[in-house]
Tab-separated table of C-alpha atoms in Angstrom:
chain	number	residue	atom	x	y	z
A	1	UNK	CA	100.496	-13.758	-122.207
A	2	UNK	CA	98.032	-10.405	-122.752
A	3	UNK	CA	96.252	-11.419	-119.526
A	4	UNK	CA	99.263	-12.249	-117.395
A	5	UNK	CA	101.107	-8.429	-118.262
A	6	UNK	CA	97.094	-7.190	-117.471
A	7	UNK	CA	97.305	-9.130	-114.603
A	8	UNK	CA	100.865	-7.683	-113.362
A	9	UNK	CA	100.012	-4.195	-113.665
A	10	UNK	CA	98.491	-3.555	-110.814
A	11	UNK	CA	100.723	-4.425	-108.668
A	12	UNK	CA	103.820	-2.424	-110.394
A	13	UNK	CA	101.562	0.427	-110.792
A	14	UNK	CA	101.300	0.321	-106.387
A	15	UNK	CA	104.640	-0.183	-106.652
A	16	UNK	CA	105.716	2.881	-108.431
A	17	UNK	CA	102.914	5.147	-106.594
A	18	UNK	CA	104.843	3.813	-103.248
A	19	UNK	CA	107.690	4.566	-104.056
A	20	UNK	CA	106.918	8.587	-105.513
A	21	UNK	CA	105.601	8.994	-101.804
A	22	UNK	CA	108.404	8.020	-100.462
A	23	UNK	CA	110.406	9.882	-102.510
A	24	UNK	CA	108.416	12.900	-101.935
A	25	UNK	CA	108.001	12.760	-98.334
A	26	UNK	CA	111.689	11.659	-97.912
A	27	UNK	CA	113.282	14.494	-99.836
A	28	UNK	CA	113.441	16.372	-96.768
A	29	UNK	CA	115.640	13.830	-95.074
A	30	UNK	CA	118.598	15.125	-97.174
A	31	UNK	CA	117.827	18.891	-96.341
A	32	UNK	CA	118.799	19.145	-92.866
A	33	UNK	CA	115.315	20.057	-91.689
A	34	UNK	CA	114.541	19.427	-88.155
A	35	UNK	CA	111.062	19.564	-88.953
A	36	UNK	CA	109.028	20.989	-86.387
A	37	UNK	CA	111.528	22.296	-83.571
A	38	UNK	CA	108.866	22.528	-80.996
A	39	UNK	CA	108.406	18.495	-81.450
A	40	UNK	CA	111.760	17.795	-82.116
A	41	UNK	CA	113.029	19.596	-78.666
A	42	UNK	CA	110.031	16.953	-76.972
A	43	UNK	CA	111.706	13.899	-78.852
A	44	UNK	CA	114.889	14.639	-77.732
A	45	UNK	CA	113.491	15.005	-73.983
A	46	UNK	CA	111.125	12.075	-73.934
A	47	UNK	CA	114.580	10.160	-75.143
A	48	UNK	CA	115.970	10.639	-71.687
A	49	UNK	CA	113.693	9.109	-69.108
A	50	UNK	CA	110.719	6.787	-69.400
A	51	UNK	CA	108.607	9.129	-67.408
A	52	UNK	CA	109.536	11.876	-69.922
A	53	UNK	CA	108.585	9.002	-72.753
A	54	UNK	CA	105.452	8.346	-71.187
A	55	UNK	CA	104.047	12.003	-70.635
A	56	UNK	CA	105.526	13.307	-73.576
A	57	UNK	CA	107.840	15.868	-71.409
A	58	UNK	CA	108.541	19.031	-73.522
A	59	UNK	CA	112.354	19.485	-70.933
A	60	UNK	CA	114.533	17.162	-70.348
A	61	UNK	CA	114.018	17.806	-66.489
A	62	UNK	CA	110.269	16.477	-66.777
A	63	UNK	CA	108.564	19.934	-65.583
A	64	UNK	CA	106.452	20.416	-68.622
A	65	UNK	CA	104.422	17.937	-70.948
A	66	UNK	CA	103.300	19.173	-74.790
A	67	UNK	CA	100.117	20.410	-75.334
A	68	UNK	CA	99.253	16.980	-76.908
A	69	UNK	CA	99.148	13.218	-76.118
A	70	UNK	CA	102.586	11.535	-76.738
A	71	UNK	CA	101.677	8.282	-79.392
A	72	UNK	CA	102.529	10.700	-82.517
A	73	UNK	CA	106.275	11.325	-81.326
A	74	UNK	CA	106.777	8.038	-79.632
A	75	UNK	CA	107.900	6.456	-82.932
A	76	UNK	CA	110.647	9.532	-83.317
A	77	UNK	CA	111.901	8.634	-79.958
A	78	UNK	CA	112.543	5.194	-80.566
A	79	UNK	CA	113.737	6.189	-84.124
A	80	UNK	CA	116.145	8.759	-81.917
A	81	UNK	CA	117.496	5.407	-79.841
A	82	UNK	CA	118.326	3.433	-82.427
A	83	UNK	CA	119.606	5.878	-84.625
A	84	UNK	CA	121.087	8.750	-82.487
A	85	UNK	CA	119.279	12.399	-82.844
A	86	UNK	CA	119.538	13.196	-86.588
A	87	UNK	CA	117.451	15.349	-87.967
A	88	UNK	CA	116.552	12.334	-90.709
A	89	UNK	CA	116.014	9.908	-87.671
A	90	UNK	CA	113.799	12.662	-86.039
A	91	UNK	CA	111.524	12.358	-89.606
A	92	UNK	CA	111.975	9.092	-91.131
A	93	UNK	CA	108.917	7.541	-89.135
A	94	UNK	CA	107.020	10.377	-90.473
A	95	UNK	CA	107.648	8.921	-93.863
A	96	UNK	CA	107.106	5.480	-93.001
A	97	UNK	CA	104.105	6.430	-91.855
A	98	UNK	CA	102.708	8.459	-94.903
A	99	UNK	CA	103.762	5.872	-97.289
A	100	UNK	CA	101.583	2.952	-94.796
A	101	UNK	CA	98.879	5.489	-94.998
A	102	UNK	CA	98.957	5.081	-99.070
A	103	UNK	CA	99.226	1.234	-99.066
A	104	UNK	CA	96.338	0.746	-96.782
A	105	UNK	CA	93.965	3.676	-98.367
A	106	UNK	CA	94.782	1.558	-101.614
A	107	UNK	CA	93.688	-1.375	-100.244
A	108	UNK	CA	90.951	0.140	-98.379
A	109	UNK	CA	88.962	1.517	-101.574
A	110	UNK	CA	90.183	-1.468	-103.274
A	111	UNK	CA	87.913	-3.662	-101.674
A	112	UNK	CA	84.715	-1.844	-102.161
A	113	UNK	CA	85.761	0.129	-105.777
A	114	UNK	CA	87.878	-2.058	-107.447
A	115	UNK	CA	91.678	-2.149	-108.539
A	116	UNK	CA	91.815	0.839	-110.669
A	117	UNK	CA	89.690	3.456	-108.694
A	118	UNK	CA	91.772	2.246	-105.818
A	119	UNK	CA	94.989	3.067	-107.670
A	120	UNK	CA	93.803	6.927	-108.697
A	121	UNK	CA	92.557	7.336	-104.658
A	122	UNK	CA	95.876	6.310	-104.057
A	123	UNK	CA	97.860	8.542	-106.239
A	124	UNK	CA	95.635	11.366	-105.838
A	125	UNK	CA	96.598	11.070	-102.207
A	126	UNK	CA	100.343	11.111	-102.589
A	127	UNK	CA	100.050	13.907	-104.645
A	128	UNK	CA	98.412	16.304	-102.317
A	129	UNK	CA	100.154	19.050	-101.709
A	130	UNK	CA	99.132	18.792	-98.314
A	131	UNK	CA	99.919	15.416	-97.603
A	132	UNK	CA	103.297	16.098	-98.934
A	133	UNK	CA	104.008	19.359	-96.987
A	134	UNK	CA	102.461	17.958	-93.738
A	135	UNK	CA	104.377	14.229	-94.051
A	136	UNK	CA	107.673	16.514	-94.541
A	137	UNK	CA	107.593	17.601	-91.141
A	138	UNK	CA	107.001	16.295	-87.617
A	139	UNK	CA	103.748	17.269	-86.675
A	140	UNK	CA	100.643	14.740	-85.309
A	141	UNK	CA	98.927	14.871	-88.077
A	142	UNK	CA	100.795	12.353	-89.945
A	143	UNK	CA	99.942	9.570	-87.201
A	144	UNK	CA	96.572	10.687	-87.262
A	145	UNK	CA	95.669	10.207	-90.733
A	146	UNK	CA	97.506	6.704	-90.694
A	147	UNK	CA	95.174	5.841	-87.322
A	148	UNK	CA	91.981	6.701	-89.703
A	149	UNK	CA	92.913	5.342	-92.603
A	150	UNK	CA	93.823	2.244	-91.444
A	151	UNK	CA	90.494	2.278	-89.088
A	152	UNK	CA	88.619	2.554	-92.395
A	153	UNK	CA	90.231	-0.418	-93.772
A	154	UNK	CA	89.412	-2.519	-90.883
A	155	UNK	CA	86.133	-1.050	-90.981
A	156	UNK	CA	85.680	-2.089	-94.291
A	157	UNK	CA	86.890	-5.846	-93.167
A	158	UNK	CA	84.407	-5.354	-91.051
A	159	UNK	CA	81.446	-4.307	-93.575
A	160	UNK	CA	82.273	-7.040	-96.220
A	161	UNK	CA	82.688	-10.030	-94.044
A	162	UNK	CA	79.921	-12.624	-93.614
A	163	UNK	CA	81.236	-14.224	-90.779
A	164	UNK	CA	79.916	-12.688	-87.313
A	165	UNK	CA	82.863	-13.238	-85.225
A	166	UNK	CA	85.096	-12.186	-87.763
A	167	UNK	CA	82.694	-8.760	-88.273
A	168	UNK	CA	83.018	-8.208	-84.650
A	169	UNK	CA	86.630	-8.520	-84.213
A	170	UNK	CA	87.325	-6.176	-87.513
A	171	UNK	CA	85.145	-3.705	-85.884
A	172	UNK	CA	86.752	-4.037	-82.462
A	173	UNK	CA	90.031	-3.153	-84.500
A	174	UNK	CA	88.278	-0.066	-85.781
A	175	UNK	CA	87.349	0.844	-82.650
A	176	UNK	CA	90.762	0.629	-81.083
A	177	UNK	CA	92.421	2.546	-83.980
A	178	UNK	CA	90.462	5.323	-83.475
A	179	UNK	CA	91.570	5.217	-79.658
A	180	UNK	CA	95.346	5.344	-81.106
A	181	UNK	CA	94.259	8.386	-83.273
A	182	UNK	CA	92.640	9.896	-80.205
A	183	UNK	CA	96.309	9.450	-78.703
A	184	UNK	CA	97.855	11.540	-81.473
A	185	UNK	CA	95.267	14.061	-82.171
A	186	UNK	CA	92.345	13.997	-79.544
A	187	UNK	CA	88.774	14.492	-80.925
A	188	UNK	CA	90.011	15.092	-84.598
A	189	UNK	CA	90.185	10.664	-84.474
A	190	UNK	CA	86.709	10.623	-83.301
A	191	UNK	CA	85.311	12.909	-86.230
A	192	UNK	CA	84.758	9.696	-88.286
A	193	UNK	CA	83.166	7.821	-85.285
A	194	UNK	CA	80.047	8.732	-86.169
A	195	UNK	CA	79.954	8.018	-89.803
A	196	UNK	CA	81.138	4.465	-88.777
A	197	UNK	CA	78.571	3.894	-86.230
A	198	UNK	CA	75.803	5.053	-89.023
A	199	UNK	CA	77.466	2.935	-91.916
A	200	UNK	CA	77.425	-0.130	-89.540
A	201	UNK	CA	73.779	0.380	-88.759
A	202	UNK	CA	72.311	0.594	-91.919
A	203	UNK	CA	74.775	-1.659	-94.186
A	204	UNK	CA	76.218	-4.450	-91.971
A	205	UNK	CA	73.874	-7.584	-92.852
A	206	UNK	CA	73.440	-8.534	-88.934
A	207	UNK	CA	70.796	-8.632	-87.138
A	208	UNK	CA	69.758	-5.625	-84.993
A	209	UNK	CA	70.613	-7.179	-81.762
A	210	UNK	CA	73.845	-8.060	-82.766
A	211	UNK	CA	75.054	-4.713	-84.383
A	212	UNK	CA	73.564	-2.715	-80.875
A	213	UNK	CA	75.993	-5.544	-78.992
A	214	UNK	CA	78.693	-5.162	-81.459
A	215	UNK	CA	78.872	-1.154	-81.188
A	216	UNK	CA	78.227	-1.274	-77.536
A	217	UNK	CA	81.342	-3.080	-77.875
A	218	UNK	CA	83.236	-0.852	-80.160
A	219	UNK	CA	82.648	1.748	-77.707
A	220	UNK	CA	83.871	0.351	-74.744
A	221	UNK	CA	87.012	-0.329	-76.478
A	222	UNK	CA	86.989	3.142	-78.218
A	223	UNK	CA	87.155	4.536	-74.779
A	224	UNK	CA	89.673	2.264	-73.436
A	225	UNK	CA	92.063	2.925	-76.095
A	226	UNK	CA	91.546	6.286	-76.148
A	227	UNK	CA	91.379	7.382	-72.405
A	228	UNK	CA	93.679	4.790	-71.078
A	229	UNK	CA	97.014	7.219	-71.181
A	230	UNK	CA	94.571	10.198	-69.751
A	231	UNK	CA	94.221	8.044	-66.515
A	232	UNK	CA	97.384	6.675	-66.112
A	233	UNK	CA	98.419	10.561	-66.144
A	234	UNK	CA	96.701	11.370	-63.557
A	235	UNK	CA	96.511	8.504	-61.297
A	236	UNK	CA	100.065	8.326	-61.306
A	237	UNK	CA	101.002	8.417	-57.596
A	238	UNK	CA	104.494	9.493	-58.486
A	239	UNK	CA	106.471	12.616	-59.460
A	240	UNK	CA	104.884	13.759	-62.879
A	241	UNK	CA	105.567	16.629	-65.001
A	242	UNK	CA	102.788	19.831	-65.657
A	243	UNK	CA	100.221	18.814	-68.439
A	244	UNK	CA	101.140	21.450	-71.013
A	245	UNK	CA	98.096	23.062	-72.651
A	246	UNK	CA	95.938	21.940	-69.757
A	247	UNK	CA	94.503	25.048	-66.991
A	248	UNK	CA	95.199	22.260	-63.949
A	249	UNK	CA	97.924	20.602	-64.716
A	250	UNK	CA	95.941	17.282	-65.584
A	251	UNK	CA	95.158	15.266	-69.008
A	252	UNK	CA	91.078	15.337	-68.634
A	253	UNK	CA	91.420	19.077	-68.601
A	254	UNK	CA	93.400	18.892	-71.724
A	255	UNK	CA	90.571	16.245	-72.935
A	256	UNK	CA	87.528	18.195	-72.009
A	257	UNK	CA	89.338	21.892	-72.566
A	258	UNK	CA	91.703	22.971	-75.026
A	259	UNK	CA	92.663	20.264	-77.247
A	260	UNK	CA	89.222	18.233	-77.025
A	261	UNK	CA	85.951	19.797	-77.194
A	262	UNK	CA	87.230	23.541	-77.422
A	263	UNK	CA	88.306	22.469	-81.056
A	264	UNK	CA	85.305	20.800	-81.766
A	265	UNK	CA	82.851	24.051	-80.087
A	266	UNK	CA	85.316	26.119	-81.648
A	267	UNK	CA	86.403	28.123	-78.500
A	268	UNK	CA	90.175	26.694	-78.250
A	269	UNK	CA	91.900	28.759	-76.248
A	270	UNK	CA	95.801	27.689	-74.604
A	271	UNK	CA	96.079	29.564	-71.774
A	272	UNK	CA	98.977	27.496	-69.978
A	273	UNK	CA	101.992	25.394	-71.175
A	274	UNK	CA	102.917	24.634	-74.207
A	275	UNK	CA	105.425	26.247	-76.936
A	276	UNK	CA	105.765	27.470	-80.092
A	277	UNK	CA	104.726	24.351	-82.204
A	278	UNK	CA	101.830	23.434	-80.414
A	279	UNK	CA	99.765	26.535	-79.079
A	280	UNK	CA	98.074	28.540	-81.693
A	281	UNK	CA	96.033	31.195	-80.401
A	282	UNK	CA	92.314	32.007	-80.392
A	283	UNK	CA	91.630	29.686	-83.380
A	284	UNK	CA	93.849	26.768	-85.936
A	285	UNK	CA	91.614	27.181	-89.166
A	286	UNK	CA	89.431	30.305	-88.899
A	287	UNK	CA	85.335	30.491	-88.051
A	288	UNK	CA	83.620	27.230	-87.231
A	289	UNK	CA	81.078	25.939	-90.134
A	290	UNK	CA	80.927	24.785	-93.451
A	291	UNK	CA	82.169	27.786	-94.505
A	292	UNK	CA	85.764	27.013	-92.852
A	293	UNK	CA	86.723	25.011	-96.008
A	294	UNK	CA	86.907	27.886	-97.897
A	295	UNK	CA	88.676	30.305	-95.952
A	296	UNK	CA	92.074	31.628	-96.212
A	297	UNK	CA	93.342	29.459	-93.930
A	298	UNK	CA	92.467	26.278	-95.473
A	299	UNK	CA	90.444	26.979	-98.936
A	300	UNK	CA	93.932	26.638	-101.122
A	301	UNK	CA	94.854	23.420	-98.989
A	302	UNK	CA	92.080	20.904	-99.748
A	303	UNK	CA	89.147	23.355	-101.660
A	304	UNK	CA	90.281	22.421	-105.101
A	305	UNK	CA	88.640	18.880	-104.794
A	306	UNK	CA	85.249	19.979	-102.616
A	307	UNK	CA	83.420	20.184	-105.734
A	308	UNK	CA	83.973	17.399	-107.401
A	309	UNK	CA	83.376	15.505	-104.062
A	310	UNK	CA	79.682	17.357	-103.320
A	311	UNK	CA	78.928	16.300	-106.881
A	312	UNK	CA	80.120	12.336	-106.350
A	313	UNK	CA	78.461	12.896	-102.871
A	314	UNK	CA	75.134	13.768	-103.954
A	315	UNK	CA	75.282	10.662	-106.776
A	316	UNK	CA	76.235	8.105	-103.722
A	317	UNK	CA	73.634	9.086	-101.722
A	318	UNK	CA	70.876	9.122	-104.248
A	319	UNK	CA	72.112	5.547	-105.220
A	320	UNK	CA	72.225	4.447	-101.670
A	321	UNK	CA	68.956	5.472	-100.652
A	322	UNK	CA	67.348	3.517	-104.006
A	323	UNK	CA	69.791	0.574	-103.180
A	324	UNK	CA	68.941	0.522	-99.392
A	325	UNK	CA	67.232	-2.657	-99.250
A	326	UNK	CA	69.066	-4.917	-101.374
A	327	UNK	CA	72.815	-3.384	-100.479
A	328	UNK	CA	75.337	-5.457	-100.431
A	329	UNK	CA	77.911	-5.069	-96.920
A	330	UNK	CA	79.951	-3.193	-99.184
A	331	UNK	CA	78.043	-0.722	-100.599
A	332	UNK	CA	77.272	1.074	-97.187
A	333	UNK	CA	80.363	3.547	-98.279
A	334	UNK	CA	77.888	6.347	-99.268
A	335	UNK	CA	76.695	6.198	-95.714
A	336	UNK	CA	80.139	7.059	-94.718
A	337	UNK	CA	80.405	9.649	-97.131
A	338	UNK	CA	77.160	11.884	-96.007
A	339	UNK	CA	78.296	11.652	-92.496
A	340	UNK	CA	81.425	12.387	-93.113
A	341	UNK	CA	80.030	15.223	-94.985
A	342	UNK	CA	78.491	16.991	-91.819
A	343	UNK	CA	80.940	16.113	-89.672
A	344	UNK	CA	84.377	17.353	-91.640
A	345	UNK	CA	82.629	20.413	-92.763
A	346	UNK	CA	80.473	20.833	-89.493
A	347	UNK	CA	82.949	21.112	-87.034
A	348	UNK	CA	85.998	22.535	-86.568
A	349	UNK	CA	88.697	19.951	-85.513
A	350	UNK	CA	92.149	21.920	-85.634
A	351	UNK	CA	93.962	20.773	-88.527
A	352	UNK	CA	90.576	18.847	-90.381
A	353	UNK	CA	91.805	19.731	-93.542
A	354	UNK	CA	93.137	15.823	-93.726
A	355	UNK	CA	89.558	14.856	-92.955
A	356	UNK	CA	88.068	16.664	-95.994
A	357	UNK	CA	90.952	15.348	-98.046
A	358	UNK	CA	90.058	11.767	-97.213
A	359	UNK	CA	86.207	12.846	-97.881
A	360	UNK	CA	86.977	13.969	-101.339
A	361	UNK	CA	89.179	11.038	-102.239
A	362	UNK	CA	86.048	8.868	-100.969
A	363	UNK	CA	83.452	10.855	-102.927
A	364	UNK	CA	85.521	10.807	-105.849
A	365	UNK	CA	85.614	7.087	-105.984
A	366	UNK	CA	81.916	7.572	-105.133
A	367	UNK	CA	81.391	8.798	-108.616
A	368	UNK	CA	83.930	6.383	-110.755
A	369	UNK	CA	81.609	3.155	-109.124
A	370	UNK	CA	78.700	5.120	-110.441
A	371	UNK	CA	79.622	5.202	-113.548
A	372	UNK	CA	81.511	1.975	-113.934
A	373	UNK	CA	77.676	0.890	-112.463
A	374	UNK	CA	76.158	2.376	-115.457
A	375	UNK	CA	78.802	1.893	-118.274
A	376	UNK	CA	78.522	-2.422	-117.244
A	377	UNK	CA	75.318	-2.927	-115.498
A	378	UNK	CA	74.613	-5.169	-112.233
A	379	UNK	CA	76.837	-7.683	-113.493
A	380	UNK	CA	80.152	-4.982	-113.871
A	381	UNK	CA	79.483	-3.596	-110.546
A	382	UNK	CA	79.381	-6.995	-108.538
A	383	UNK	CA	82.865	-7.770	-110.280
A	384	UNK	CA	84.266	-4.023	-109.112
A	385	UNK	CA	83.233	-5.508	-105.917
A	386	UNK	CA	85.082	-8.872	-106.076
């Protein structure tokens, strides 16, 4: 009877983390809020037209596009059609979407950390003051941190599966998640790309000619999913509206300028289209670097759990380096974490604050397999892993 109530836990303890999210991030659906207007006047516009859905038109008459891809606010419209413009329809996919993103990071850390590290990741998460300020409105970051996380679950599918079809097609997911992140947010989705590609390298257990064949693969899909809306933009042979954001009215510019590798060089600059919401000026989060995390800007966002993350960091990659050789598919996480390490602090990607959060939640499970590892022995850690 003990071991059944054990046994139930779990899954009530999801239950009631799922549903604080949701009440959390759903509280503002009884305020009034529109959330933010800049957005909300482009959902009500891309609700009139297909074209306008398709280019994300800022106007009604289709003369302007935002300054960002449309997948983020596509859910709103439909949301708008099926339940007229409300400013609770306008932000009730935005809390769908923040409580998926707790249910998959759950299962995500679950499969590599065990039940109960994956329940703390998960409440941690929900209890961010960030995640609950930036699920309460209508911004792209919302989408974007569901595209990742769930791209690091599949990933993970992808790391602990023996089967080489099935570690192919789990990757090819990953791949084409990322592309739907690129959709919301540009080159703050690719950020992890890198940390993937080096975790699949050195942990996946297939040969070397099959992981070159299998990431030339997850490229070629990474760009297809991710550049596939830039050139229907602007090949489109028809009437189109102005890419906001962009200097020449076309998507690659927006790609290549001000929303793509001007965030990441840290020269972002919107000198054409755009509005309130989405143009910010000279620069989003202050100086590039490492340094960036601590600024005013973003330090009292995120900064509160750096240093517990460099210190579960610095444990995981000791441990990986001495476990190298006889690493399991599963225990390739650490890779994920150093990577991640130079890339989220590195680079300046706009809003990365949600990239450091995800870090630190990572790193801190990091440190509770460490020292369920050394509390247990061999035999404790390959039941974490189970």
């Amino acid at each position: 009877m003990t071991q059944r109530r054990a046994r139930r836990r779990p899954p009530y303890a999801l239950m009631a983390i799922l549903a604080l999210g949701a009440v959390l991030y759903g509280w503002v659906l009884w305020t009034g809020s529109w959330g933010n207007t800049y957005y909300t006047a482009a959902v009500k516009s891309m609700s009139s037209s297909f074209t306008n859905f398709l280019f994300g038109s800022f106007d009604p008459a289709g003369v302007v596009t935002m300054d960002k891809p449309p997948l983020a606010l596509w859910p709103q419209v439909i949301s708008r059609w099926i339940f007229g413009y409300h400013s609770w329809s306008v932000l009730l996919p935005q809390v769908v979407e923040g409580v998926a993103a707790i249910f998959l990071l759950h299962r995500t850390v679950r499969m590599w950390a065990g039940e109960n590290a994956a329940l703390i990741a998960a409440l941690v998460f929900t209890l961010t003051p960030i995640t609950v300020a930036t699920t309460r409105t209508n911004n792209t970051d919302t989408m974007l941190v569901l595209t990742l996380i769930a791209a690091a679950y599949t990933f993970t599918r992808a790391m602990k599966t023996l089967d080489p079809r099935a570690r192919t097609k789990w990757l090819l997911f990953t791949a084409s998640l990322l592309g739907f992140g690129f959709l919301a947010k540009m080159f703050a989705a690719w950020m992890v790309a890198p940390a993937f590609f080096a975790a699949y390298l050195a942990g996946s257990t297939a040969q070397w000619r099959r992981k070159v064949l299998d990431l030339a693969g997850a490229s070629a899909v990474l760009l297809a999913s991710s550049l596939w809306w830039v050139a229907v933009v602007d090949l489109w042979p028809g009437k189109k509206p102005y890419i906001g954001g962009s200097t020449d009215g076309t998507a690659l510019d927006l790609v290549l300028g001000y929303n793509g590798l001007g965030r990441l060089l840290g020269s972002e600059s919107n000198n054409s289209g755009g509005g309130p919401g989405g143009p910010g000026g000279a620069s989003f989060g202050g100086s590039t670097g490492a340094g960036r995390m601590f600024d005013v800007a973003v330090g009292g966002q995120i900064s509160w759990l750096l240093p517990l993350a460099l210190i579960a960091l610095v444990v995981a990659a000791v441990l990986g380096v001495r476990r190298l050789r006889r690493a399991t598919p599963g225990e390739a996480a650490p890779v994920v974490g150093v990577v991640a390490a130079v890339v989220g602090c590195g680079w300046p990607a706009g809003h990365g604050v949600c990239c450091v959060m995800r870090l630190a939640l990572c790193d801190f499970v990091g440190a509770y397999r460490y020292r369920r590892g050394r509390e247990v022995g061999g035999a404790g850690e390959a039941a974490a892993d189970a």
